[in-house]
Short mmCIF file of C-alpha atoms and ligand atoms in Angstrom, two decimals:
data_model
loop_
_atom_site.label_atom_id
_atom_site.label_comp_id
_atom_site.label_asym_id
_atom_site.label_seq_id
_atom_site.Cartn_x
_atom_site.Cartn_y
_atom_site.Cartn_z
CA THR A 30 -62.49 -101.03 90.76
CA GLN A 31 -65.89 -102.41 91.75
CA SER A 32 -68.94 -100.25 91.17
CA THR A 33 -71.22 -99.43 94.09
CA ARG A 34 -74.96 -100.17 94.26
CA PRO A 35 -75.84 -96.47 93.86
CA GLN A 36 -73.59 -96.33 90.77
CA ARG A 37 -75.37 -99.39 89.32
CA LEU A 38 -78.73 -97.78 90.12
CA LEU A 39 -77.66 -94.60 88.27
CA SER A 40 -76.54 -96.69 85.27
CA ALA A 41 -79.97 -98.33 85.17
CA VAL A 42 -81.59 -94.87 85.10
CA GLN A 43 -79.29 -93.64 82.32
CA LYS A 44 -79.95 -96.82 80.32
CA ASN A 45 -83.72 -97.19 80.82
CA ALA A 46 -85.19 -93.77 81.60
CA THR A 47 -85.88 -90.84 79.29
CA ARG A 48 -84.04 -87.59 80.09
CA GLY A 49 -86.47 -85.01 81.45
CA ASP A 50 -89.15 -87.60 82.27
CA PRO A 51 -89.37 -88.02 86.07
CA ARG A 52 -91.92 -90.85 85.91
CA SER A 53 -89.58 -92.91 83.71
CA VAL A 54 -86.74 -92.31 86.21
CA VAL A 55 -88.93 -93.53 89.09
CA GLN A 56 -90.02 -96.56 87.04
CA ALA A 57 -86.41 -97.42 86.05
CA ILE A 58 -85.30 -97.36 89.70
CA ASP A 59 -88.26 -99.47 90.85
CA GLN A 60 -87.59 -102.04 88.06
CA PHE A 61 -83.90 -102.18 89.01
CA CYS A 62 -84.60 -102.57 92.74
CA ARG A 63 -87.38 -105.12 92.31
CA HIS A 64 -85.64 -107.34 89.73
CA LYS A 65 -81.90 -106.71 90.10
CA GLU A 66 -80.76 -105.25 93.46
CA TRP A 67 -82.79 -104.15 96.48
CA ALA A 68 -82.06 -100.58 97.60
CA MET A 69 -83.50 -98.40 100.37
CA ASN A 70 -85.69 -96.13 98.23
CA VAL A 71 -89.15 -95.40 99.62
CA GLY A 72 -90.33 -97.52 96.67
CA ASP A 73 -93.47 -97.72 94.54
CA GLU A 74 -96.03 -98.78 97.18
CA LYS A 75 -95.08 -96.23 99.87
CA GLY A 76 -94.24 -93.85 97.00
CA CYS A 77 -97.91 -93.73 96.00
CA ILE A 78 -98.83 -92.70 99.56
CA LEU A 79 -96.06 -90.06 99.44
CA ASP A 80 -97.46 -88.78 96.12
CA SER A 81 -100.97 -88.45 97.54
CA VAL A 82 -99.75 -86.55 100.62
CA VAL A 83 -97.66 -84.17 98.45
CA SER A 84 -100.54 -83.59 96.02
CA GLU A 85 -102.94 -82.91 98.92
CA ILE A 86 -100.59 -80.33 100.53
CA ASN A 87 -99.35 -78.76 97.26
CA PRO A 88 -96.32 -77.49 99.22
CA ALA A 89 -94.32 -74.35 98.37
CA THR A 90 -91.41 -75.43 100.58
CA VAL A 91 -90.27 -79.01 101.28
CA LEU A 92 -87.42 -80.33 103.43
CA GLU A 93 -86.25 -83.91 102.78
CA LEU A 94 -83.89 -85.50 105.31
CA GLY A 95 -82.00 -88.29 103.58
CA THR A 96 -81.66 -88.05 99.78
CA TYR A 97 -79.89 -91.39 99.14
CA CYS A 98 -80.08 -91.76 95.32
CA GLY A 99 -82.79 -89.15 94.85
CA TYR A 100 -85.76 -91.47 94.24
CA SER A 101 -88.16 -89.72 96.66
CA THR A 102 -86.63 -86.37 95.71
CA VAL A 103 -87.71 -86.98 92.10
CA ARG A 104 -91.17 -88.23 93.16
CA ILE A 105 -91.78 -85.14 95.32
CA ALA A 106 -90.21 -82.54 92.99
CA SER A 107 -92.18 -83.82 89.98
CA LEU A 108 -95.42 -82.95 91.84
CA LEU A 109 -94.44 -79.46 93.04
CA PRO A 110 -96.11 -76.31 91.70
CA PRO A 111 -93.91 -73.82 89.74
CA HIS A 112 -91.51 -71.79 91.97
CA ALA A 113 -91.86 -74.33 94.80
CA LYS A 114 -88.56 -75.41 96.36
CA LEU A 115 -87.34 -78.74 97.74
CA ILE A 116 -84.24 -78.73 99.97
CA THR A 117 -82.80 -82.21 100.47
CA LEU A 118 -80.02 -83.05 102.94
CA GLU A 119 -77.58 -85.90 102.36
CA PHE A 120 -74.69 -86.73 104.72
CA ASN A 121 -72.97 -89.35 102.51
CA PRO A 122 -71.02 -87.65 99.66
CA ASN A 123 -71.18 -90.74 97.43
CA TYR A 124 -74.98 -90.86 97.72
CA ALA A 125 -75.14 -87.09 97.13
CA SER A 126 -73.10 -87.38 93.93
CA ILE A 127 -75.36 -90.11 92.52
CA ALA A 128 -78.50 -88.25 93.59
CA ARG A 129 -77.41 -85.07 91.77
CA GLN A 130 -77.10 -87.09 88.55
CA VAL A 131 -80.45 -88.84 89.04
CA ILE A 132 -82.19 -85.50 89.75
CA ALA A 133 -80.52 -83.98 86.66
CA TRP A 134 -81.58 -86.94 84.48
CA ALA A 135 -85.17 -86.27 85.59
CA GLY A 136 -84.72 -82.60 84.63
CA LEU A 137 -85.66 -81.39 88.11
CA GLU A 138 -82.47 -79.58 89.16
CA ASP A 139 -84.27 -76.18 89.15
CA LYS A 140 -86.71 -77.34 91.84
CA VAL A 141 -84.19 -79.11 94.05
CA GLN A 142 -81.39 -77.86 96.28
CA LEU A 143 -79.26 -80.80 97.43
CA VAL A 144 -77.18 -79.89 100.49
CA GLU A 145 -74.35 -82.15 101.65
CA GLY A 146 -74.07 -82.41 105.40
CA ALA A 147 -75.79 -83.48 108.58
CA SER A 148 -79.32 -82.46 109.54
CA GLY A 149 -78.17 -81.34 112.99
CA ASP A 150 -75.77 -78.82 111.46
CA TRP A 151 -77.99 -77.56 108.65
CA ILE A 152 -81.48 -77.30 110.21
CA PRO A 153 -80.44 -74.31 112.37
CA LYS A 154 -79.10 -72.57 109.25
CA MET A 155 -82.13 -73.03 106.98
CA LYS A 156 -83.51 -69.52 107.49
CA GLU A 157 -80.25 -67.60 107.03
CA GLN A 158 -78.76 -69.81 104.28
CA PHE A 159 -81.81 -70.52 102.13
CA GLY A 160 -84.28 -67.78 103.04
CA VAL A 161 -86.77 -70.37 104.27
CA LYS A 162 -89.41 -69.12 106.70
CA THR A 163 -91.27 -72.39 107.36
CA PHE A 164 -91.63 -75.78 105.66
CA ASP A 165 -95.01 -76.97 104.41
CA LEU A 166 -93.74 -80.56 104.28
CA VAL A 167 -90.82 -82.40 105.92
CA PHE A 168 -90.06 -85.92 104.65
CA LEU A 169 -87.96 -87.88 107.16
CA ASP A 170 -85.97 -90.73 105.64
CA HIS A 171 -82.47 -90.46 107.14
CA TRP A 172 -80.89 -92.24 110.14
CA LYS A 173 -83.82 -93.52 112.17
CA ASP A 174 -82.34 -92.42 115.51
CA ARG A 175 -82.24 -88.85 114.16
CA TYR A 176 -85.98 -88.52 113.49
CA LEU A 177 -86.84 -87.45 117.05
CA PRO A 178 -83.92 -85.10 117.80
CA ASP A 179 -84.29 -83.45 114.39
CA THR A 180 -88.05 -82.99 114.83
CA LYS A 181 -87.38 -81.23 118.14
CA LEU A 182 -84.68 -79.11 116.44
CA ILE A 183 -87.06 -78.18 113.60
CA GLU A 184 -89.64 -77.10 116.20
CA GLU A 185 -87.07 -75.08 118.19
CA CYS A 186 -85.88 -73.31 115.02
CA GLY A 187 -89.45 -72.20 114.29
CA LEU A 188 -89.47 -73.98 110.93
CA LEU A 189 -93.04 -75.30 111.30
CA THR A 190 -96.27 -73.38 111.04
CA LYS A 191 -99.90 -74.42 111.70
CA GLY A 192 -100.68 -77.04 109.04
CA SER A 193 -97.06 -78.06 108.35
CA VAL A 194 -96.84 -81.80 107.72
CA LEU A 195 -94.15 -84.26 108.85
CA LEU A 196 -94.11 -87.49 106.82
CA ALA A 197 -91.83 -90.20 108.20
CA ASP A 198 -90.67 -93.30 106.34
CA ASN A 199 -89.82 -96.63 108.04
CA VAL A 200 -91.72 -96.11 111.28
CA ILE A 201 -92.11 -99.94 111.50
CA CYS A 202 -89.06 -101.27 109.61
CA PRO A 203 -86.33 -100.51 110.59
CA GLY A 204 -88.57 -98.62 113.05
CA THR A 205 -88.47 -95.32 114.89
CA PRO A 206 -90.05 -96.15 118.28
CA ASP A 207 -88.98 -93.02 120.17
CA TYR A 208 -90.20 -90.76 117.32
CA LEU A 209 -93.58 -92.56 117.12
CA GLU A 210 -94.06 -92.39 120.89
CA TYR A 211 -93.30 -88.64 120.92
CA ILE A 212 -95.31 -87.59 117.88
CA ARG A 213 -98.38 -89.72 118.72
CA SER A 214 -98.56 -88.48 122.32
CA SER A 215 -97.83 -84.80 121.54
CA PRO A 216 -100.84 -82.43 121.70
CA GLN A 217 -99.07 -80.33 119.05
CA TYR A 218 -99.56 -82.95 116.32
CA GLU A 219 -102.43 -84.86 114.74
CA SER A 220 -100.92 -88.15 113.48
CA GLN A 221 -102.09 -90.82 111.05
CA TYR A 222 -100.39 -94.14 110.18
CA PHE A 223 -100.44 -95.34 106.54
CA LYS A 224 -99.83 -99.10 106.63
CA SER A 225 -97.74 -100.40 103.74
CA HIS A 226 -94.70 -102.61 103.13
CA LEU A 227 -90.94 -102.24 103.22
CA GLU A 228 -89.89 -101.24 99.70
CA TYR A 229 -89.91 -104.16 97.23
CA THR A 230 -90.79 -106.70 99.98
CA LYS A 231 -93.77 -108.22 101.83
CA VAL A 232 -92.45 -107.06 105.21
CA GLU A 233 -94.74 -104.60 107.01
CA ASP A 234 -93.70 -100.97 107.10
CA GLY A 235 -95.55 -97.68 106.88
CA LEU A 236 -95.51 -93.91 106.78
CA GLU A 237 -96.56 -91.71 109.70
CA LYS A 238 -98.15 -88.41 108.67
CA SER A 239 -98.26 -85.76 111.40
CA VAL A 240 -99.90 -82.35 111.03
CA PHE A 241 -98.43 -79.59 113.23
CA LEU A 242 -101.28 -77.84 115.04
CA GLY A 243 -99.24 -74.75 115.95
O1 76T B 21 -81.62 -96.50 107.29
C1 76T B 21 -82.29 -96.17 106.33
N1 76T B 21 -82.12 -94.97 105.73
C2 76T B 21 -81.21 -93.97 106.28
C3 76T B 21 -79.77 -94.07 105.89
C4 76T B 21 -79.09 -95.28 105.88
C5 76T B 21 -77.73 -95.30 105.56
C6 76T B 21 -77.03 -94.15 105.27
C7 76T B 21 -77.70 -92.97 105.29
C8 76T B 21 -76.91 -91.73 104.99
N2 76T B 21 -77.74 -90.58 104.74
C9 76T B 21 -77.95 -89.65 105.74
C10 76T B 21 -77.53 -89.88 107.04
C11 76T B 21 -77.73 -88.90 108.01
C12 76T B 21 -78.34 -87.70 107.65
N3 76T B 21 -78.60 -86.57 108.39
N4 76T B 21 -79.18 -85.65 107.54
C13 76T B 21 -79.27 -86.17 106.32
C14 76T B 21 -78.73 -87.48 106.35
C15 76T B 21 -78.55 -88.44 105.38
C16 76T B 21 -79.08 -92.90 105.58
C17 76T B 21 -83.27 -97.13 105.74
C18 76T B 21 -83.07 -98.50 105.95
C19 76T B 21 -83.96 -99.44 105.42
C20 76T B 21 -83.76 -100.88 105.65
C21 76T B 21 -82.48 -101.43 105.56
C22 76T B 21 -82.28 -102.79 105.78
C23 76T B 21 -83.38 -103.61 106.09
F1 76T B 21 -83.19 -104.93 106.28
C24 76T B 21 -84.65 -103.06 106.18
C25 76T B 21 -84.84 -101.70 105.97
C26 76T B 21 -85.06 -99.01 104.64
C27 76T B 21 -85.26 -97.64 104.42
O2 76T B 21 -86.31 -97.19 103.70
C28 76T B 21 -84.38 -96.69 104.97
O3 76T B 21 -84.62 -95.36 104.76
MG1 MG B 22 -86.60 -95.10 104.04
#
């Protein structure tokens, strides 16, 4: 039977990256996606912006919506302080299976909790299921039409505190117009657009960073 693109991406990691070395895992995925097969990872250019935001916040609790193959999960988790936790939600079981193996290859399984399911179902259960009070950082990278409803759900569930940061991928391509309109016009957020490019291409894209003002 034919392999899938995520399976081929995992093979590239297992072939070219060193176990326990997150940077080599990130590099192996970027090499594979730039020279072999494009895949929807946040990528190296936007990944550097992600790294700088994570390093600036130094978060104790992170929620990632949309794991895919675990590329951004590895980037974020490799920068977290000891005892910090990253919860990442993935709806597609095939993606989740590959991501678990990529995260394990990087040696980051102790910092990451990968949950299979839909954001709408799991966000309301974060406090009771995972003992989370609030998230210092939320990275949005799942279905683009879910960014806005999930942001409202996260607010309603009291999962943000003054200073919490939302970082959204793909606000230009594929685009999240309703989310951008809401977050940029809301008095509860201070937003900043980081212009970049769609992963591994010259097409414009960017990250929107929004600080919750409480
Ligand atoms: O669409 C995108 N990513 C999201 C996505 C996509 C498919 C499946 C899933 C299934 N995972 C999933 C779903 C629902 C969920 N709820 N809670 C968790 C959760 C997890 C997620 C995307 C597309 C492009 C892109 C494609 C083509 C093109 F030409 C230009 C650009 C670039 C990106 O960087 C992207 O991020
Ligand atoms: Mg994305």
